[in-house]
mmCIF file of C-alpha atoms in Angstrom:
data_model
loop_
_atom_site.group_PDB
_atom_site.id
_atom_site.type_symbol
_atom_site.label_atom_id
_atom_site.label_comp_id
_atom_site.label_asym_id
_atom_site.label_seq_id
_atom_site.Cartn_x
_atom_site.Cartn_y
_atom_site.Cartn_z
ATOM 1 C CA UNK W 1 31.438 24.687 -9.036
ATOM 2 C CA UNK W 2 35.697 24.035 -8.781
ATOM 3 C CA UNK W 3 35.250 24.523 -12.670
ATOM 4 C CA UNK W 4 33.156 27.222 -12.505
ATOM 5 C CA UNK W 5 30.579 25.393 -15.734
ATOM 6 C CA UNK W 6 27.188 25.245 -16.056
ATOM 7 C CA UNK W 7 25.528 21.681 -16.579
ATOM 8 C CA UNK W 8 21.958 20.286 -17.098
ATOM 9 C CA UNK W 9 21.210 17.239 -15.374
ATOM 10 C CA UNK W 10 18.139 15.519 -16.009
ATOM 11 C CA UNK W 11 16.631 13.298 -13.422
ATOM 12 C CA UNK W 12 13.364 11.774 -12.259
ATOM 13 C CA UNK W 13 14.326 11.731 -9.013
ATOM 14 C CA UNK W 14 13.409 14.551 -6.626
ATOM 15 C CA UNK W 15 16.273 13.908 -3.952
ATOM 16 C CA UNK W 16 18.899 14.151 -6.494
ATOM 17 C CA UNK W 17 17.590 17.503 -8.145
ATOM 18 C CA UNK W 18 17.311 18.480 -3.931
ATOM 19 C CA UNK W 19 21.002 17.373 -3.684
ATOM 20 C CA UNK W 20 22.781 17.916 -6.977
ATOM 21 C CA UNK W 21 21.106 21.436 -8.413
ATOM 22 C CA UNK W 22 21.381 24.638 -7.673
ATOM 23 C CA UNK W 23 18.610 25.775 -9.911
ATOM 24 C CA UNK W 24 16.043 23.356 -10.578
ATOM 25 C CA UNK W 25 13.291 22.926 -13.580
ATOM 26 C CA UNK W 26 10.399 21.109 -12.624
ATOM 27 C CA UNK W 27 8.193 19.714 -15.680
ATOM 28 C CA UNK W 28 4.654 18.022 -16.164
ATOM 29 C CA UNK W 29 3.954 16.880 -19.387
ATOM 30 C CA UNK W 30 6.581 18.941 -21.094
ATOM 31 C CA UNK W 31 5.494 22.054 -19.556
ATOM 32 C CA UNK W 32 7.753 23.931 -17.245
ATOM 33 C CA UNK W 33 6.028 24.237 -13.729
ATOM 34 C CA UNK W 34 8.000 25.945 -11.767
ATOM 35 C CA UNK W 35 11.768 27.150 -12.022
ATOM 36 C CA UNK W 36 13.983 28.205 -8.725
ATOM 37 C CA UNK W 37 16.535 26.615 -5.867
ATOM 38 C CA UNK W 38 15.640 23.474 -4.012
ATOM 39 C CA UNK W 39 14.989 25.959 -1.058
ATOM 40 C CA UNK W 40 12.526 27.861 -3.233
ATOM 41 C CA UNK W 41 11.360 24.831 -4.458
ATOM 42 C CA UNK W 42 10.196 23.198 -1.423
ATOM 43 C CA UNK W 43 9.152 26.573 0.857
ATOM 44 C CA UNK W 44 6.764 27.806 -2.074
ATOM 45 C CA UNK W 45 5.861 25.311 -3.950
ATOM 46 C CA UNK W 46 3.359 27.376 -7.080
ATOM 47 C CA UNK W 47 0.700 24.332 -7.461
ATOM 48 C CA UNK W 48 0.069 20.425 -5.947
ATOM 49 C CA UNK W 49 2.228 18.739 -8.613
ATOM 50 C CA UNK W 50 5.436 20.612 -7.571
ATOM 51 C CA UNK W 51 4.077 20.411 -3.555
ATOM 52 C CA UNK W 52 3.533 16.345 -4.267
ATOM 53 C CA UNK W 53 7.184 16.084 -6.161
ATOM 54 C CA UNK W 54 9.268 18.271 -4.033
ATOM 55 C CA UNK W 55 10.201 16.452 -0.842
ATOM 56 C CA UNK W 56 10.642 13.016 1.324
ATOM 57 C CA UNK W 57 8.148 11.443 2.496
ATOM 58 C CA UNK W 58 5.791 13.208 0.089
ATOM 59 C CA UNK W 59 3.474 16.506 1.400
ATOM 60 C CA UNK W 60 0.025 15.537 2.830
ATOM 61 C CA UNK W 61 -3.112 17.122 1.076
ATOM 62 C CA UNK W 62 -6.422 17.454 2.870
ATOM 63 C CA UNK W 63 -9.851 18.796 1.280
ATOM 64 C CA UNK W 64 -10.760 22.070 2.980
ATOM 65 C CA UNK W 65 -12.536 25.471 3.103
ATOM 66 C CA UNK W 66 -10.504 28.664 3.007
ATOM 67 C CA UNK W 67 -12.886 31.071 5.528
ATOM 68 C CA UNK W 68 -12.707 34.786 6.351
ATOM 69 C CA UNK W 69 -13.954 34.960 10.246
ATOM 70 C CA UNK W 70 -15.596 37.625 11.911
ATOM 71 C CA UNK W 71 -12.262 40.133 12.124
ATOM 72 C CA UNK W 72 -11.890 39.475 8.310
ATOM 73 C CA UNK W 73 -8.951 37.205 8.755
ATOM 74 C CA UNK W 74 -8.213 34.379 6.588
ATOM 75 C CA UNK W 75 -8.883 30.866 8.085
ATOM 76 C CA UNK W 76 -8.822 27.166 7.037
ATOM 77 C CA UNK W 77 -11.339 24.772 7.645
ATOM 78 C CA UNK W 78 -10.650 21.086 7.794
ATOM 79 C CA UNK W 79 -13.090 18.646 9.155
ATOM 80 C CA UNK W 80 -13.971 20.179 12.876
ATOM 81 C CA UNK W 81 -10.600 22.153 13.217
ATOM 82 C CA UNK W 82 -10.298 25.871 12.396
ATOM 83 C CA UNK W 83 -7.091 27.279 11.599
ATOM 84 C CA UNK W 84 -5.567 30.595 11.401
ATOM 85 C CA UNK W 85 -3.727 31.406 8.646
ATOM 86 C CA UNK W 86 -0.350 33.125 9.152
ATOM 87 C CA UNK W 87 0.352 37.018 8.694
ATOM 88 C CA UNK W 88 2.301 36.534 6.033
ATOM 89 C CA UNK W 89 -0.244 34.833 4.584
ATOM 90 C CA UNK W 90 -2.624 36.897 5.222
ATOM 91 C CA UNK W 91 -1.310 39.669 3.230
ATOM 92 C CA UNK W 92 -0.341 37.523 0.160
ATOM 93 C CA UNK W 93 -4.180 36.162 0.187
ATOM 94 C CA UNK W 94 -5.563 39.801 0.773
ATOM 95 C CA UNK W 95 -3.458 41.712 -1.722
ATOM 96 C CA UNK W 96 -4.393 39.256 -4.542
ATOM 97 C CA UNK W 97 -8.110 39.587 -2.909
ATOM 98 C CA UNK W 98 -8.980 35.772 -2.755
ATOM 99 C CA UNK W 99 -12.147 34.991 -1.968
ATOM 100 C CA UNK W 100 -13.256 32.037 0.313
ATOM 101 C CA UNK W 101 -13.390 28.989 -1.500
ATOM 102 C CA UNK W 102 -13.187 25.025 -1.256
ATOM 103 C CA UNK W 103 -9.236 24.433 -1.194
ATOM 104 C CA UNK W 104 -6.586 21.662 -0.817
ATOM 105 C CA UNK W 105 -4.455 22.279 2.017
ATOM 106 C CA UNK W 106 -0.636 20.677 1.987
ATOM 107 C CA UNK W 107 1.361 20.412 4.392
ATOM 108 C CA UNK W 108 4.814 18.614 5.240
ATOM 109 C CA UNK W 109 5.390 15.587 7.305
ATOM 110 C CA UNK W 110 7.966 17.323 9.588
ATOM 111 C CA UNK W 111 5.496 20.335 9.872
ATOM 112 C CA UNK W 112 2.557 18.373 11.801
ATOM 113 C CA UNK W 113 2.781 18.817 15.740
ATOM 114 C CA UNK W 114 1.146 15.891 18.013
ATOM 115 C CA UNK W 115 -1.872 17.696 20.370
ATOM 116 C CA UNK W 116 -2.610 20.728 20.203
ATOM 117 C CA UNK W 117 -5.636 23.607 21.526
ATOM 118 C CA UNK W 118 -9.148 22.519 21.118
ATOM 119 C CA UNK W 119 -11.215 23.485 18.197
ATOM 120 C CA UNK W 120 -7.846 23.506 15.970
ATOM 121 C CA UNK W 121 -6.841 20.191 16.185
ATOM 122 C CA UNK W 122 -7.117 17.189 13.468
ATOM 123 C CA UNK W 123 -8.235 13.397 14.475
ATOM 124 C CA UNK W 124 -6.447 10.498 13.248
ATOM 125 C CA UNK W 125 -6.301 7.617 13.699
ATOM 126 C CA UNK W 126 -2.617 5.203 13.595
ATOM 127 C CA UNK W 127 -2.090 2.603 10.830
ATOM 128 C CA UNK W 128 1.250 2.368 11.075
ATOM 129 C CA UNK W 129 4.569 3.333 13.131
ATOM 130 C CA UNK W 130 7.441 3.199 11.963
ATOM 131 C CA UNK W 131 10.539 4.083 14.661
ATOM 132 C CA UNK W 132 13.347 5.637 12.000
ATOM 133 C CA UNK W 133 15.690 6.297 15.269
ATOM 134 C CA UNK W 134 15.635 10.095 15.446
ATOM 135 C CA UNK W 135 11.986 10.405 15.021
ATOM 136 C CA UNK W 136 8.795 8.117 14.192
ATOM 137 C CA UNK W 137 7.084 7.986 10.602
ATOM 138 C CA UNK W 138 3.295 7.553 11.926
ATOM 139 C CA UNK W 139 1.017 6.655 9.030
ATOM 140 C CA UNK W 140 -2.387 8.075 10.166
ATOM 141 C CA UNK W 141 -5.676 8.130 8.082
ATOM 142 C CA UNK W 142 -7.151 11.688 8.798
ATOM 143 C CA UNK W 143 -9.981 13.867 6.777
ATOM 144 C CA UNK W 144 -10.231 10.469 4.641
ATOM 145 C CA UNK W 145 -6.678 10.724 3.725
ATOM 146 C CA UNK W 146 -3.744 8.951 4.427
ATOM 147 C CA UNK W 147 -1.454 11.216 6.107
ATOM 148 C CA UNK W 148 2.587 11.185 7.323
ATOM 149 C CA UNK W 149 3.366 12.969 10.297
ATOM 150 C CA UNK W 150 6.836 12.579 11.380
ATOM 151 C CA UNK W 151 7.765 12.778 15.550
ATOM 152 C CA UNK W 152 11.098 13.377 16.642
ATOM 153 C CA UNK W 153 11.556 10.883 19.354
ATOM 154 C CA UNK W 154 13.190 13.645 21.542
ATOM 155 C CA UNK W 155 9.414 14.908 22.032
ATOM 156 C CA UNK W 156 7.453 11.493 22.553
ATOM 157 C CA UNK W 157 8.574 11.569 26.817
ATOM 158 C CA UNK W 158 8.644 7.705 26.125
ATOM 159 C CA UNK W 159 4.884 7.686 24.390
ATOM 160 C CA UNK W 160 4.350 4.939 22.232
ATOM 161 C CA UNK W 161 2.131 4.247 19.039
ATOM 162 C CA UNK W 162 0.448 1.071 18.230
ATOM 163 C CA UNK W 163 -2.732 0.520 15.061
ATOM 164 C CA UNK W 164 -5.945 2.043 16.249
ATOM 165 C CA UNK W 165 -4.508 4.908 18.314
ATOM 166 C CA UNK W 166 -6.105 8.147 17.837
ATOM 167 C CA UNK W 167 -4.611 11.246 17.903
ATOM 168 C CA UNK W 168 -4.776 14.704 17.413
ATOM 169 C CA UNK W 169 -2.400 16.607 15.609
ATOM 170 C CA UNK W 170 -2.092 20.589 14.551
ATOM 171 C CA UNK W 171 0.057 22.798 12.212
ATOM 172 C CA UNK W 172 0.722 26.664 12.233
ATOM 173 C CA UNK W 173 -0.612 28.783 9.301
ATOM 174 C CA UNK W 174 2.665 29.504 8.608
ATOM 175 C CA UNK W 175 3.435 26.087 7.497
ATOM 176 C CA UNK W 176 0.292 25.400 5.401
ATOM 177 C CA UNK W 177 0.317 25.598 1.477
ATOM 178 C CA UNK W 178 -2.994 26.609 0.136
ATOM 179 C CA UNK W 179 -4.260 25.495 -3.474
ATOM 180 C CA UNK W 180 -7.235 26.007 -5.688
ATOM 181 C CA UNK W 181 -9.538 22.715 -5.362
ATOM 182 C CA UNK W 182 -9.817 22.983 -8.747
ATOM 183 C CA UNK W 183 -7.310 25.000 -10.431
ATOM 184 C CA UNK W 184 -4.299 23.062 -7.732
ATOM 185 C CA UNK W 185 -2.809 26.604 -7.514
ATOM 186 C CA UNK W 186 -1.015 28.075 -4.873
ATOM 187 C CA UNK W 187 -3.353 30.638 -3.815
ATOM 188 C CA UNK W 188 -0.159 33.248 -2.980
ATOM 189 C CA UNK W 189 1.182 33.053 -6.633
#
């Protein structure tokens, strides 16, 4: 930037494009997947591969059924737990007229809430915890997936974590990143 040039940097690792780039490419294969800022980049993600590559510890992705309830509104299913989906959402989903269909859901580490109202909740249980002094890294096995859910420590009130715990977490619908089961598309693109 001081010299005011351009410059391609190639890398393999994510955290340095997320640090170093303004603009970054994001290949598979030798095929351009997506193109934007590491903002960009990480908020909208256009399909699983750049979801999976973009950020640290990696998104979680759960097997799912994208709904329409009874007041036409768009809805996620995962195991027992019914989500809304944001209003944003909803309009992206509704002006490109998706239809309901078996999805993958992602969602970030940081994004995942502990608790949460009944009926819209997630069960996991704990294999791991890992205190990371500002928050815990709880490795949870939910929907038949391992998951990440991250817990600043400021909102524990001195809870604790140990292997077998259950737990029920949540996330909005604004935070959720739907894809195609089998196309791995972001439905909103």
């Amino acid at each position: 930037q001081k010299i005011k040039a351009t410059f391609v940097y190639v890398t393999h690792d994510q955290t340095e494009a997320m640090t170093l780039g303004d603009r970054i490419v994001i290949m598979k294969d030798g095929v351009i997947q997506q193109v934007g800022t590491p903002q960009q980049l990480f908020d909208h993600p256009i399909n699983e591969f750049v979801a999976g590559f973009i950020g640290m510890p990696q998104m979680n992705f759960y097997s799912g059924e994208l709904l329409k309830n009874e007041a036409g509104k768009y809805c996620v299913k995962l195991d027992n737990a019914v989500m809304e989906v944001s209003e944003e959402k909803q309009a992206l989903l509704a002006e490109k007229n998706v239809q309901p269909q078996p999805i993958t859901v992602g969602v970030r580490p940081e994004h995942i809430s502990l608790g949460g109202e009944s009926g819209k909740t997630i069960e996991g249980i704990v294999d791991v915890s890992e205190m990371m002094g500002s928050a815990i890294h709880l490795h949870v096995n939910a929907c038949g997936k391992d998951s990440i859910i991250i817990v600043p420590t400021l909102d524990l009130n001195g809870r604790t974590f140990k292997i077998g715990d259950k737990i029920d977490f949540t996330f909005g619908g604004n935070v959720m990143h739907i894809f195609g089961r089998e196309s791995h598309q972001n439905l909103e693109y």
